[in-house]
Amino acid sequence: MPDLGPTLLDPSLARWITAPGEDPQNPLLRLRFGLGSPPVSARLLVTGLGTFRAHVNGDPVSSSRLDPGLTDPRRRVQVCEAEISPLLLRGENVLAIELGRGFHAMTSPNVWRWHEAPWRGPVRAWARLRLELADGTTRALTTGADWRTRPGPVTFDSMYEGETFSPTEDPTAWLLPGYDDADWAPVLVARPGGGARRRAPVPEPLMQLQGQEPVVERAEITPSVVSSSPERIVLDMGRVIAGWCRYDLLPDGATGAAGAGAPVEFVARHGEKLRADGSVDDANEHVPTGRFQQDRIRLDPRLARSFAPRHSYKGFRYVQLDPVSGSLSSLAVTGILAHADLREVSELRSSDTFLERFDAAMRASLLNNMHHVPTDTPMHEKNGWTGDALTALAAMTASFDMRRMLRKWLDDQVDGQREDGSLSVIAPNPGWGYEELSPAPEWTCLLPTLLDELATEYAMIAPVREHGGAAARYLDHELGRRDGDGLVPGVLGDYLTPGSPGPAPEDRRLTGSLFVARALRSLAHAVDLATCADGAACADPWTSSGERVEGVPAPEALRGEAAALERAVNTVFLDRARGVYRDPGTIGEPGSASYRQTSNLLPLAAGIVPPAQVEAVVGNLVADIGARGDHHDCGHIGVRFLLPVLSAHGHGALAWRVLTAPDAPGWKAWLEAGNSTFMEMWEDPRSCSHYFMGTPVTWIHENAAGLRRGPDGWGEFLVAPDPDVPVGRISIARTTELGEIVLAVDRERRRLELEVPTGSRARVELPGIARHLPAGRHVVDW
C-alpha cells in the first residue's frame, strides 16, 4: 500500500511575496512573461497563506477551491501542483494569483481565537513554474521582485462573516494578456529565512505537496422562493449544503440582449433555519461581530454582472436577499454545493426506504463537513473537532475513501502536540483547545485510534512508524492524569444527551477511562500490524517487516495499561449486586441515583463486564429503554454503541425500534420533518448538518446488513446479519483494498447472496450456520 505521506519540496525554489501594507486585503499578484516557443510541459507549484486562486491567461489552473488546506504554517505548508501547458500561449502570458485571508489572517473575533493565531500575518503567495519548451530549452519562473500587485475587488473576506464585493473595474481584466498594470505597485519579497531577525535559529516549516482531495464544486441548485417582498426575498435550497451562491444579473430587455442597466447592491444572509418571522437565522454567539455568513455584493452591468465568493464557504439552506440599492428583479441566484472530492466506496439499498434515507443523510452530513479536514459544522464553527470523528470513524471509512484526508489530519494532530504530550480537541488549532473544553480524552484519543484505522482499513503502516511515538506520548500524558481511583477524568463525556446543554451529567471518568483504554488497545493493534513480530497479527503479507516502532512501548505493555483502567472502571462504577454501572460522582461533581444508559452500554461494548453480571447489565439497559418508550437517552458516544450492543446481546428487534422511534429523541422525526442531514442536538438544535449523531449508520451496515471488517482488515471479514432485525431486503456493495464485496440479504426468503473478492474470505454466521467462504460468488439459505 503506498504511504501517501508528504512529498516534500525545497522552500528555496521560490520566494514568498505579498502586497505593501501591514495587513493587505485581497491582494492581486501578477506576472507577465513571454514565450517564443510552445511548452511541452509546464509544472506549476503554487500556494498561499491563507487562501489563493491562481489563473493563467484568464483560466483557473485547477477546479479546486479554498486552497491550500489549513495547517499550522509554523510546522508545514501545503503546495498545490498543476500541469498548465494547455493554458499557455506563444507570446505574452499572465500568471495571476489572488489571495484571501482564510484562517491565516482572520480579522473576525471568535471564541476559538483564530484571529489571534500565533502565526497570524499578512497573506502571501509562493509559486514556481518550470517550463520545458518545444525548442529544447527549459525555464523557471518564480514569485519574486518582478511581480506586481494592487488591491482586489473583495474589500472584506472572512471564513465566518462572509465577503464584500465592490469592483471598480472589470474583475477579470487583470487576468488577461494586454492589461495595463503600469500603475500597480511592486510586491514585497520575503528575505530568506523568513525575513525577521531572530535571536535563535527557528526551523523552517515543511513545504509539501497537498495530498488530500481538493474542495470542488459538486452541484448547482436552483432555489425555490419562500417569500418575497420589497424588503427581502427568502430562498430555499431544499436541503442544508456547504458552499456558496453565485449571483448573476440577467440580460435586460425582452430580447435577452445584455444592456447597460443600473447597478444592484444587496446583502445575502445565509442560514440553516428560519426565524419565526420568516427571516433567515444567521446569528452566531461565538463570532460576536454583528455579521455572520453575510455576503455584501455590488453588481454593475458595466463592470461585473456576476459574483461568487472566492475565499469563504457557508453552511446553509436558506438565503435572504436584502436590497440596498437597485432592483433585485433581474438577479438570478444559484446555490453551489462544494466539498472535498471524496470517492464513495459503498452503496446501500433496502426494501425499507427509511434505512436508505438514513444512510443518505449521514453521507450528506459528512460531505458538508469535508473541507481539507473533517469539521463539526459548516455553518457555525468549521473546526476539526476530533471527538466527532472518533465516534464516526467507521461511518466515514465505510462511506468514502478517507485515507488521504485522514493522513493529512493525522499530521495536523501531531503538529499541534505540546511538549507534555497533550493534544487540543480541535486540529489544526490556533492555540485553543488545550485548556478550553479540555481535558477530553473522548476527543483527543483520535490520534492513536486513527493510526489503527489507517493500518487496518487501508494497510497503511508507515503512519504508525512515523507517528506511533507521538500517540504513545499522548497516552502517557493521559495515564499521568489518573486520579486516586486510577481513573482518567474529563470535562465533556457523552456530549449532548437529551436535556443536557453539553457535557454529560454523569461521572465522566467512566467514558474518559474507557476511551483511553480503547486507544491503548488500538495503538497496540496498530503496532502489531506494523511489526508483525510473530506473524500472528498480520493478515496481509505486505505489512510484514519485523521492525519495532520507535518510541512505542511493547503492545503487551499497552494492553496491560488498558486492562488496569478497565479494572478501575469496574471497581468504582459497577454495582455487582444490582448489575448496574452507577454514577458515584466526585467531590467536585456529586453523582446521582439516576440510571445512565451510556454508562452501562459502554462497558458492554468494551467487553469488560464480568461474565456473571452481563445478563443483569443487559437486562437493566433493556428495561430502561423500555421504560422510556423504546427511546435512547444518549449523547454522541451512546448513540454510536447502543444499537450494536443490543444486537450483540440478542435484542436486535429493540435496536430497530429505537432507531425507528417516530418521536424525539430519535432520528425518524428529523427525517420525517423534511431534513436531509442530521441535527447536532435533540432539542432546539444549533447546527442542522452535524454528523456525530448519525453514527447508528454503522449499525445499519454492520448489523442490519451484516457486513463487518475483520479485526486485522479485509483479508477475512464477517457476514452476520442480525436475524431479529425486521428488515426484509437489504444489500450493500463495499469497495475494499482487496476488491469489491457485494452482499444481499433477503430475510423474507431466508437467503444470503455474497461476492467475495480475490485474496479475501468471508466468515458467514446465520441461524444454525457458521462457515468460511472463499473468493467467488455464493448463495446461502438458512
Short mmCIF file of N, CA, C and O in Angstrom, two decimals, residues 70-75 102-106 108-121 160 381-385 412-413 415-418 423-436:
data_model
loop_
_atom_site.label_atom_id
_atom_site.label_comp_id
_atom_site.label_asym_id
_atom_site.label_seq_id
_atom_site.Cartn_x
_atom_site.Cartn_y
_atom_site.Cartn_z
N LEU A 70 -5.82 23.97 5.34
CA LEU A 70 -5.37 24.63 6.57
C LEU A 70 -4.38 23.75 7.32
O LEU A 70 -4.62 22.57 7.52
N THR A 71 -3.27 24.36 7.72
CA THR A 71 -2.27 23.71 8.57
C THR A 71 -1.78 24.75 9.56
O THR A 71 -2.12 25.93 9.48
N ASP A 72 -0.96 24.30 10.50
CA ASP A 72 -0.18 25.23 11.31
C ASP A 72 1.04 25.59 10.47
O ASP A 72 1.96 24.77 10.34
N PRO A 73 1.09 26.79 9.88
CA PRO A 73 2.17 27.10 8.93
C PRO A 73 3.53 27.24 9.57
O PRO A 73 4.52 27.38 8.87
N ARG A 74 3.57 27.20 10.90
CA ARG A 74 4.88 27.13 11.55
C ARG A 74 5.48 25.75 11.42
O ARG A 74 6.70 25.57 11.58
N ARG A 75 4.63 24.76 11.14
CA ARG A 75 5.07 23.38 11.04
C ARG A 75 5.13 22.90 9.58
O ARG A 75 6.07 22.25 9.18
N GLY A 102 -8.58 33.48 4.66
CA GLY A 102 -8.73 32.16 5.22
C GLY A 102 -8.66 32.20 6.75
O GLY A 102 -9.15 33.13 7.40
N PHE A 103 -8.03 31.19 7.32
CA PHE A 103 -7.79 31.18 8.77
C PHE A 103 -6.40 31.70 9.11
O PHE A 103 -6.03 31.73 10.28
N HIS A 104 -5.65 32.12 8.11
CA HIS A 104 -4.28 32.58 8.35
C HIS A 104 -4.24 34.02 8.84
O HIS A 104 -3.46 34.35 9.74
N ALA A 105 -5.07 34.86 8.26
CA ALA A 105 -5.03 36.29 8.59
C ALA A 105 -6.42 36.79 8.95
O ALA A 105 -6.83 37.88 8.57
N MET A 106 -7.17 35.98 9.69
CA MET A 106 -8.54 36.32 10.03
C MET A 106 -8.59 37.56 10.91
O MET A 106 -7.77 37.74 11.81
N SER A 108 -11.91 38.47 12.08
CA SER A 108 -13.17 38.33 12.80
C SER A 108 -12.93 37.78 14.20
O SER A 108 -12.46 36.64 14.34
N PRO A 109 -13.26 38.50 15.25
CA PRO A 109 -13.14 37.93 16.60
C PRO A 109 -14.01 36.69 16.74
O PRO A 109 -15.16 36.66 16.27
N ASN A 110 -13.47 35.65 17.36
CA ASN A 110 -14.22 34.40 17.52
C ASN A 110 -13.70 33.69 18.76
O ASN A 110 -12.56 33.90 19.20
N VAL A 111 -14.54 32.86 19.34
CA VAL A 111 -14.23 32.23 20.62
C VAL A 111 -13.02 31.32 20.53
O VAL A 111 -12.32 31.10 21.54
N TRP A 112 -12.71 30.79 19.34
CA TRP A 112 -11.58 29.86 19.20
C TRP A 112 -10.26 30.60 18.96
O TRP A 112 -9.22 29.97 18.83
N ARG A 113 -10.33 31.91 18.84
CA ARG A 113 -9.16 32.79 18.73
C ARG A 113 -8.37 32.60 17.43
O ARG A 113 -7.16 32.80 17.39
N TRP A 114 -9.04 32.25 16.35
CA TRP A 114 -8.34 32.21 15.06
C TRP A 114 -7.79 33.59 14.69
O TRP A 114 -6.78 33.68 13.98
N HIS A 115 -8.45 34.63 15.15
CA HIS A 115 -7.97 35.99 14.83
C HIS A 115 -6.70 36.33 15.60
O HIS A 115 -6.08 37.36 15.32
N GLU A 116 -6.35 35.50 16.58
CA GLU A 116 -5.13 35.72 17.35
C GLU A 116 -4.16 34.56 17.19
O GLU A 116 -3.32 34.31 18.06
N ALA A 117 -4.25 33.83 16.10
CA ALA A 117 -3.38 32.68 15.88
C ALA A 117 -1.92 33.09 15.98
O ALA A 117 -1.54 34.18 15.53
N PRO A 118 -1.08 32.26 16.56
CA PRO A 118 0.32 32.65 16.75
C PRO A 118 1.07 32.86 15.45
O PRO A 118 2.13 33.49 15.46
N TRP A 119 0.55 32.35 14.35
CA TRP A 119 1.22 32.55 13.06
C TRP A 119 0.65 33.73 12.29
O TRP A 119 1.08 34.01 11.18
N ARG A 120 -0.35 34.42 12.85
CA ARG A 120 -1.07 35.42 12.07
C ARG A 120 -0.12 36.43 11.45
O ARG A 120 0.80 36.94 12.08
N GLY A 121 -0.34 36.75 10.20
CA GLY A 121 0.48 37.73 9.49
C GLY A 121 -0.14 38.04 8.15
O GLY A 121 -1.22 37.54 7.82
N TYR A 160 -15.91 33.30 8.48
CA TYR A 160 -17.11 33.33 9.32
C TYR A 160 -18.10 34.40 8.87
O TYR A 160 -19.30 34.16 8.79
N GLU A 381 -18.90 26.69 12.99
CA GLU A 381 -17.53 26.61 13.51
C GLU A 381 -16.47 26.35 12.46
O GLU A 381 -15.44 26.99 12.43
N LYS A 382 -16.70 25.30 11.63
CA LYS A 382 -15.69 24.90 10.65
C LYS A 382 -14.40 24.41 11.31
O LYS A 382 -13.32 24.49 10.72
N ASN A 383 -14.50 23.90 12.53
CA ASN A 383 -13.35 23.41 13.27
C ASN A 383 -13.24 21.88 13.15
O ASN A 383 -14.25 21.18 13.11
N GLY A 384 -12.01 21.39 13.18
CA GLY A 384 -11.76 19.95 13.10
C GLY A 384 -11.85 19.30 14.45
O GLY A 384 -10.84 18.87 15.02
N TRP A 385 -13.07 19.18 14.99
CA TRP A 385 -13.27 18.58 16.31
C TRP A 385 -12.98 17.08 16.23
O TRP A 385 -13.61 16.33 15.49
N ASP A 412 -1.76 17.02 11.18
CA ASP A 412 -2.21 18.21 11.90
C ASP A 412 -2.26 17.97 13.40
O ASP A 412 -1.89 18.84 14.20
N GLN A 413 -2.74 16.79 13.79
CA GLN A 413 -2.83 16.49 15.22
C GLN A 413 -1.45 16.41 15.85
O GLN A 413 -1.21 16.96 16.94
N ASP A 415 1.30 17.81 14.70
CA ASP A 415 1.90 19.15 14.66
C ASP A 415 1.44 19.99 15.85
O ASP A 415 2.16 20.89 16.29
N GLY A 416 0.24 19.72 16.36
CA GLY A 416 -0.29 20.50 17.47
C GLY A 416 0.01 19.92 18.84
O GLY A 416 -0.46 20.45 19.85
N GLN A 417 0.78 18.85 18.88
CA GLN A 417 1.05 18.21 20.17
C GLN A 417 2.02 19.06 20.99
O GLN A 417 3.04 19.54 20.50
N ARG A 418 1.70 19.25 22.27
CA ARG A 418 2.56 20.02 23.17
C ARG A 418 3.68 19.14 23.73
O ARG A 418 3.66 17.92 23.62
N LEU A 423 -2.86 17.08 23.64
CA LEU A 423 -3.40 17.44 22.34
C LEU A 423 -4.59 18.35 22.53
O LEU A 423 -5.28 18.30 23.54
N SER A 424 -4.86 19.17 21.52
CA SER A 424 -6.05 20.00 21.51
C SER A 424 -7.25 19.19 21.05
O SER A 424 -7.11 18.19 20.35
N VAL A 425 -8.45 19.65 21.42
CA VAL A 425 -9.66 18.97 20.98
C VAL A 425 -10.01 19.31 19.54
O VAL A 425 -10.92 18.70 18.97
N ILE A 426 -9.33 20.29 18.93
CA ILE A 426 -9.52 20.58 17.51
C ILE A 426 -8.16 20.56 16.82
O ILE A 426 -7.13 20.87 17.42
N ALA A 427 -8.17 20.17 15.55
CA ALA A 427 -6.93 20.15 14.77
C ALA A 427 -7.28 20.47 13.31
O ALA A 427 -8.23 19.89 12.78
N PRO A 428 -6.49 21.40 12.71
CA PRO A 428 -5.47 22.26 13.32
C PRO A 428 -6.11 23.19 14.35
O PRO A 428 -7.34 23.33 14.40
N ASN A 429 -5.25 23.87 15.12
CA ASN A 429 -5.78 24.79 16.11
C ASN A 429 -4.86 26.00 16.23
O ASN A 429 -3.67 25.91 15.96
N PRO A 430 -5.43 27.14 16.68
CA PRO A 430 -4.64 28.37 16.82
C PRO A 430 -4.11 28.58 18.24
O PRO A 430 -3.92 29.72 18.67
N GLY A 431 -3.92 27.50 18.98
CA GLY A 431 -3.52 27.61 20.38
C GLY A 431 -4.68 27.45 21.33
O GLY A 431 -4.53 27.63 22.54
N TRP A 432 -5.84 27.08 20.81
CA TRP A 432 -7.07 26.91 21.60
C TRP A 432 -7.39 25.42 21.69
O TRP A 432 -7.11 24.65 20.78
N GLY A 433 -8.01 25.00 22.81
CA GLY A 433 -8.49 23.64 22.92
C GLY A 433 -7.62 22.73 23.76
O GLY A 433 -7.87 21.52 23.84
N TYR A 434 -6.58 23.28 24.40
CA TYR A 434 -5.77 22.51 25.33
C TYR A 434 -6.31 22.64 26.75
O TYR A 434 -6.29 21.68 27.52
N GLU A 435 -6.77 23.81 27.08
CA GLU A 435 -7.43 24.04 28.37
C GLU A 435 -8.93 24.22 28.19
O GLU A 435 -9.73 23.78 29.02
N GLU A 436 -9.33 24.89 27.10
CA GLU A 436 -10.75 25.13 26.83
C GLU A 436 -11.42 23.82 26.43
O GLU A 436 -10.97 23.12 25.51
#
